[in-house]
C-alpha positions as a Python dict, from the first residue, in 0.01 Angstrom:
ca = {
    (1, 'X'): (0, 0, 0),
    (2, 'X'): (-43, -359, 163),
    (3, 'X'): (-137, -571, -181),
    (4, 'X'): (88, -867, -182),
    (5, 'X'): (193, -863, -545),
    (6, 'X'): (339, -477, -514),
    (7, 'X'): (688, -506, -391),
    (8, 'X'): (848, -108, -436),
    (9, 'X'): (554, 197, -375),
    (10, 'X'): (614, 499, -545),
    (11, 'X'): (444, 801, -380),
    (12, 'X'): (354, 1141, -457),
    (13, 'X'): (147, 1411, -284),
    (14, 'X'): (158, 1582, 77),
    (15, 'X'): (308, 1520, 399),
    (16, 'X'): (35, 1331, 490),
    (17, 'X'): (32, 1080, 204),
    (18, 'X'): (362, 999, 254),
    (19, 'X'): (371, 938, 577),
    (20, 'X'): (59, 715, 532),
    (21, 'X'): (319, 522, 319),
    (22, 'X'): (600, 467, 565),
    (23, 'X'): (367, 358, 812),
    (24, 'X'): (140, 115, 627),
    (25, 'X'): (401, -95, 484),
    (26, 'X'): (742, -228, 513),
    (27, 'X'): (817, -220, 172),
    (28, 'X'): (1000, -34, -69),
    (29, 'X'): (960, 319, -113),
    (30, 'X'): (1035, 610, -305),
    (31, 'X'): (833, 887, -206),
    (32, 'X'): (828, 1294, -255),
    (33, 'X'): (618, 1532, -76),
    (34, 'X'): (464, 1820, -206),
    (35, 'X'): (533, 1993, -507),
    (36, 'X'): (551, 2295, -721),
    (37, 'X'): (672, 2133, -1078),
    (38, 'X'): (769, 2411, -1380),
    (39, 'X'): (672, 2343, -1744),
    (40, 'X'): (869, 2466, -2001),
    (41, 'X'): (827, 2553, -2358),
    (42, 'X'): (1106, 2676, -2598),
    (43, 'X'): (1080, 2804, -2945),
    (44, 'X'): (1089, 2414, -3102),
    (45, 'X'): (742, 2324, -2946),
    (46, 'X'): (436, 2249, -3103),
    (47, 'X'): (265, 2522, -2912),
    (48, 'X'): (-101, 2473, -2980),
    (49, 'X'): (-73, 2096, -2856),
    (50, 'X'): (163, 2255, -2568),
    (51, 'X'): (-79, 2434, -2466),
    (52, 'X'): (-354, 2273, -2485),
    (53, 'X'): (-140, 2031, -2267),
    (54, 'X'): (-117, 2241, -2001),
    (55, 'X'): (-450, 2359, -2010),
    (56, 'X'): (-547, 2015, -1933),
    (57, 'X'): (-321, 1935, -1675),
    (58, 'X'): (-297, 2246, -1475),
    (59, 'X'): (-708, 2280, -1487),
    (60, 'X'): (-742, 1941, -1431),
    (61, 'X'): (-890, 1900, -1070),
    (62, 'X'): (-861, 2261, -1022),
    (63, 'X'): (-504, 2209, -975),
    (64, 'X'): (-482, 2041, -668),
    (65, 'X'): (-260, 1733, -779),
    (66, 'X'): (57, 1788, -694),
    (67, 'X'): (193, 1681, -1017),
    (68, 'X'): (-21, 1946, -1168),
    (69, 'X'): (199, 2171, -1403),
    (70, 'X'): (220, 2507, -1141),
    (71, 'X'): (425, 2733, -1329),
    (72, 'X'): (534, 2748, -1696),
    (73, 'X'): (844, 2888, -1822),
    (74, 'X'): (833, 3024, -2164),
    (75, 'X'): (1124, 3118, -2368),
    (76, 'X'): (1115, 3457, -2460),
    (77, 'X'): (1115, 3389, -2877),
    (78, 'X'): (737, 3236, -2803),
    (79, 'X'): (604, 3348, -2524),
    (80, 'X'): (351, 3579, -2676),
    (81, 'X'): (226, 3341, -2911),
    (82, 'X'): (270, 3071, -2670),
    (83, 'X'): (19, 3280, -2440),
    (84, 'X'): (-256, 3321, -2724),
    (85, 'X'): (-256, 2935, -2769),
    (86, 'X'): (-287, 2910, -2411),
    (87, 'X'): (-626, 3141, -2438),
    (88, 'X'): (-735, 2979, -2733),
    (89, 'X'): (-745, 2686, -2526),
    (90, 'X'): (-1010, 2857, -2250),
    (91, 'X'): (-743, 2984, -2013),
    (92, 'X'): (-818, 3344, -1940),
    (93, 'X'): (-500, 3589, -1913),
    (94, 'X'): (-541, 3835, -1607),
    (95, 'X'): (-297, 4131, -1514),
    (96, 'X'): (-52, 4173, -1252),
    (97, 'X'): (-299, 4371, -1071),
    (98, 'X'): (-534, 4128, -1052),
    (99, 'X'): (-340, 3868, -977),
    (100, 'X'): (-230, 4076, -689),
    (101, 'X'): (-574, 4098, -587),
    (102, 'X'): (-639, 3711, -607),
    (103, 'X'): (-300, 3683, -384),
    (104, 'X'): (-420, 3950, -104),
    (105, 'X'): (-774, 3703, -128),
    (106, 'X'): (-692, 3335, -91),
    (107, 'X'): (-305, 3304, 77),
    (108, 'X'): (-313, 3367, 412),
    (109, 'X'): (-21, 3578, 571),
    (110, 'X'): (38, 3744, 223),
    (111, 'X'): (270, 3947, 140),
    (112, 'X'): (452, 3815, 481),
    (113, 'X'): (695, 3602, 475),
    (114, 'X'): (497, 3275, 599),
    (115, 'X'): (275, 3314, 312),
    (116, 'X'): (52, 3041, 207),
    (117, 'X'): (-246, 2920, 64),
    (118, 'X'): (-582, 2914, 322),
    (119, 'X'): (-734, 2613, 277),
    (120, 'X'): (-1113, 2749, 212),
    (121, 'X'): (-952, 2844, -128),
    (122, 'X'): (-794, 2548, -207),
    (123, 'X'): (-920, 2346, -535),
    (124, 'X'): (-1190, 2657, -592),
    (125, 'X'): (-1298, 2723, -951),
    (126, 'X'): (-1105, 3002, -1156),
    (127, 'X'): (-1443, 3236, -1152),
    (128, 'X'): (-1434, 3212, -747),
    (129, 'X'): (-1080, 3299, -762),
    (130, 'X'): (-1156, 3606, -990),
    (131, 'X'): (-1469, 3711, -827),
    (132, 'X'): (-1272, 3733, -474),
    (133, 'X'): (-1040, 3911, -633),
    (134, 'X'): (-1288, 4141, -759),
    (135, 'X'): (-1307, 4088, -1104),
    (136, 'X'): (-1512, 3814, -1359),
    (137, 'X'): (-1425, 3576, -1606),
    (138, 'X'): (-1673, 3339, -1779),
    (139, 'X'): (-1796, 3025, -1537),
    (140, 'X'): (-1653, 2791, -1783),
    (141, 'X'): (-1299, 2900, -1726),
    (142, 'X'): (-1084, 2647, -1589),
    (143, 'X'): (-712, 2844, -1567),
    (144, 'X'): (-647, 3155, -1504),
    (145, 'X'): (-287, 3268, -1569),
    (146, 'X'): (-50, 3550, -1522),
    (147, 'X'): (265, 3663, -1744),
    (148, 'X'): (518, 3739, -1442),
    (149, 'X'): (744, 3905, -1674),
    (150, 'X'): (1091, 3751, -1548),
    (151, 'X'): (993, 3759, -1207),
    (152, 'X'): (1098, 3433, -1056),
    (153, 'X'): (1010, 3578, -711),
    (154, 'X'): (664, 3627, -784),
    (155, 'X'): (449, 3502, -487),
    (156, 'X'): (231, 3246, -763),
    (157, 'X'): (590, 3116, -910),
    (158, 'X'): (671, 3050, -539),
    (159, 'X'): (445, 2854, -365),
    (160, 'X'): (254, 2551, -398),
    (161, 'X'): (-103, 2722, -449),
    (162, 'X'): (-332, 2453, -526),
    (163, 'X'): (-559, 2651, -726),
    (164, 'X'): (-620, 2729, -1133),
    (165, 'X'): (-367, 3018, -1112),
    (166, 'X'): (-65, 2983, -1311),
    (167, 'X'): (217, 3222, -1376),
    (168, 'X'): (366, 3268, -1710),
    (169, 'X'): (745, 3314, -1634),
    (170, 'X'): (1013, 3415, -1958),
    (171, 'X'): (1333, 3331, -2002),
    (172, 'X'): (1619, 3426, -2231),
    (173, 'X'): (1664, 3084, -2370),
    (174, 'X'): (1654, 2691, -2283),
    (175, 'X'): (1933, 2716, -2081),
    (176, 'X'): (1788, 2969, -1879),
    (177, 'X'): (1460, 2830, -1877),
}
């Protein structure tokens, strides 16, 4: 934040990181706190390098980086197929029950209104999440996800979880999307 030859910062991540940037430095800045950023994926894509894509990203650090894609939004036209590219790609599909069960697990205050994830769960490995939700997937898995349906109110399309849980959310079209 203090190099001499930087003259604008651009800052991502919690609270805490960008407040680290304010302080430090009298520079520049254009900063955004935490975040809970959508992918979507439409009928056009290349869906086998889409989802390999977001394989990548949202498993990458066990989705803790706030840039981390969180949620994806799938038009309805290829949703299913989009969702066996995502397996192909080592995510493991779970059901709504057990993503309920992962839910009632790791966020603390759930289903309150307050609801949020508890820290001891943050950045754990897919197989911990499904094993405290009392089911198994293989120890290599790196993303779990969860077809929502059109729920955009679903508690994992809602809030920043940090962990390698995404939901699958359809839409009509683009524009919807």
């Amino acid at each position: 934040f203090t190099w001499p030859g930087i003259d604008l910062l651009v800052v991502t991540g919690g609270e805490a990181g960008v407040e680290a940037a304010r302080k430090t430095t009298n520079k520049r800045l254009i900063a955004a706190g935490a975040g809970n950023p959508p992918v979507v994926v439409d009928e056009t894509a290349d869906l086998a390098r889409a989802a390999r894509g977001i394989y990548d990203g949202a498993s990458f650090d066990n989705n803790i980086v706030c840039a981390d894609e969180k949620e994806i939004i799938v038009v309805e036209q290829a949703a299913d197929a989009f969702k066996r590219e995502l397996a192909a790609a080592g995510a493991v599909e779970i059901t709504l029950a057990q993503a309920e069960a992962v839910a009632k697990a790791v966020l603390l205050d759930y289903p309150g209104p307050k609801r949020r994830p508890n820290p001891k769960w943050v950045g754990r490995d897919a197989a911990e999440l499904a094993k405290a939700g009392g089911f198994s997937v293989p120890d290599s898995c790196r993303l779990l996800f969860v077809d929502v349906g059109r729920d955009v109110d679903h508690v994992f399309a809602r809030i920043e979880q940090m962990m390698p849980l995404v939901p699958v959310l359809r839409a009509r079209d683009f524009d919807e999307a």
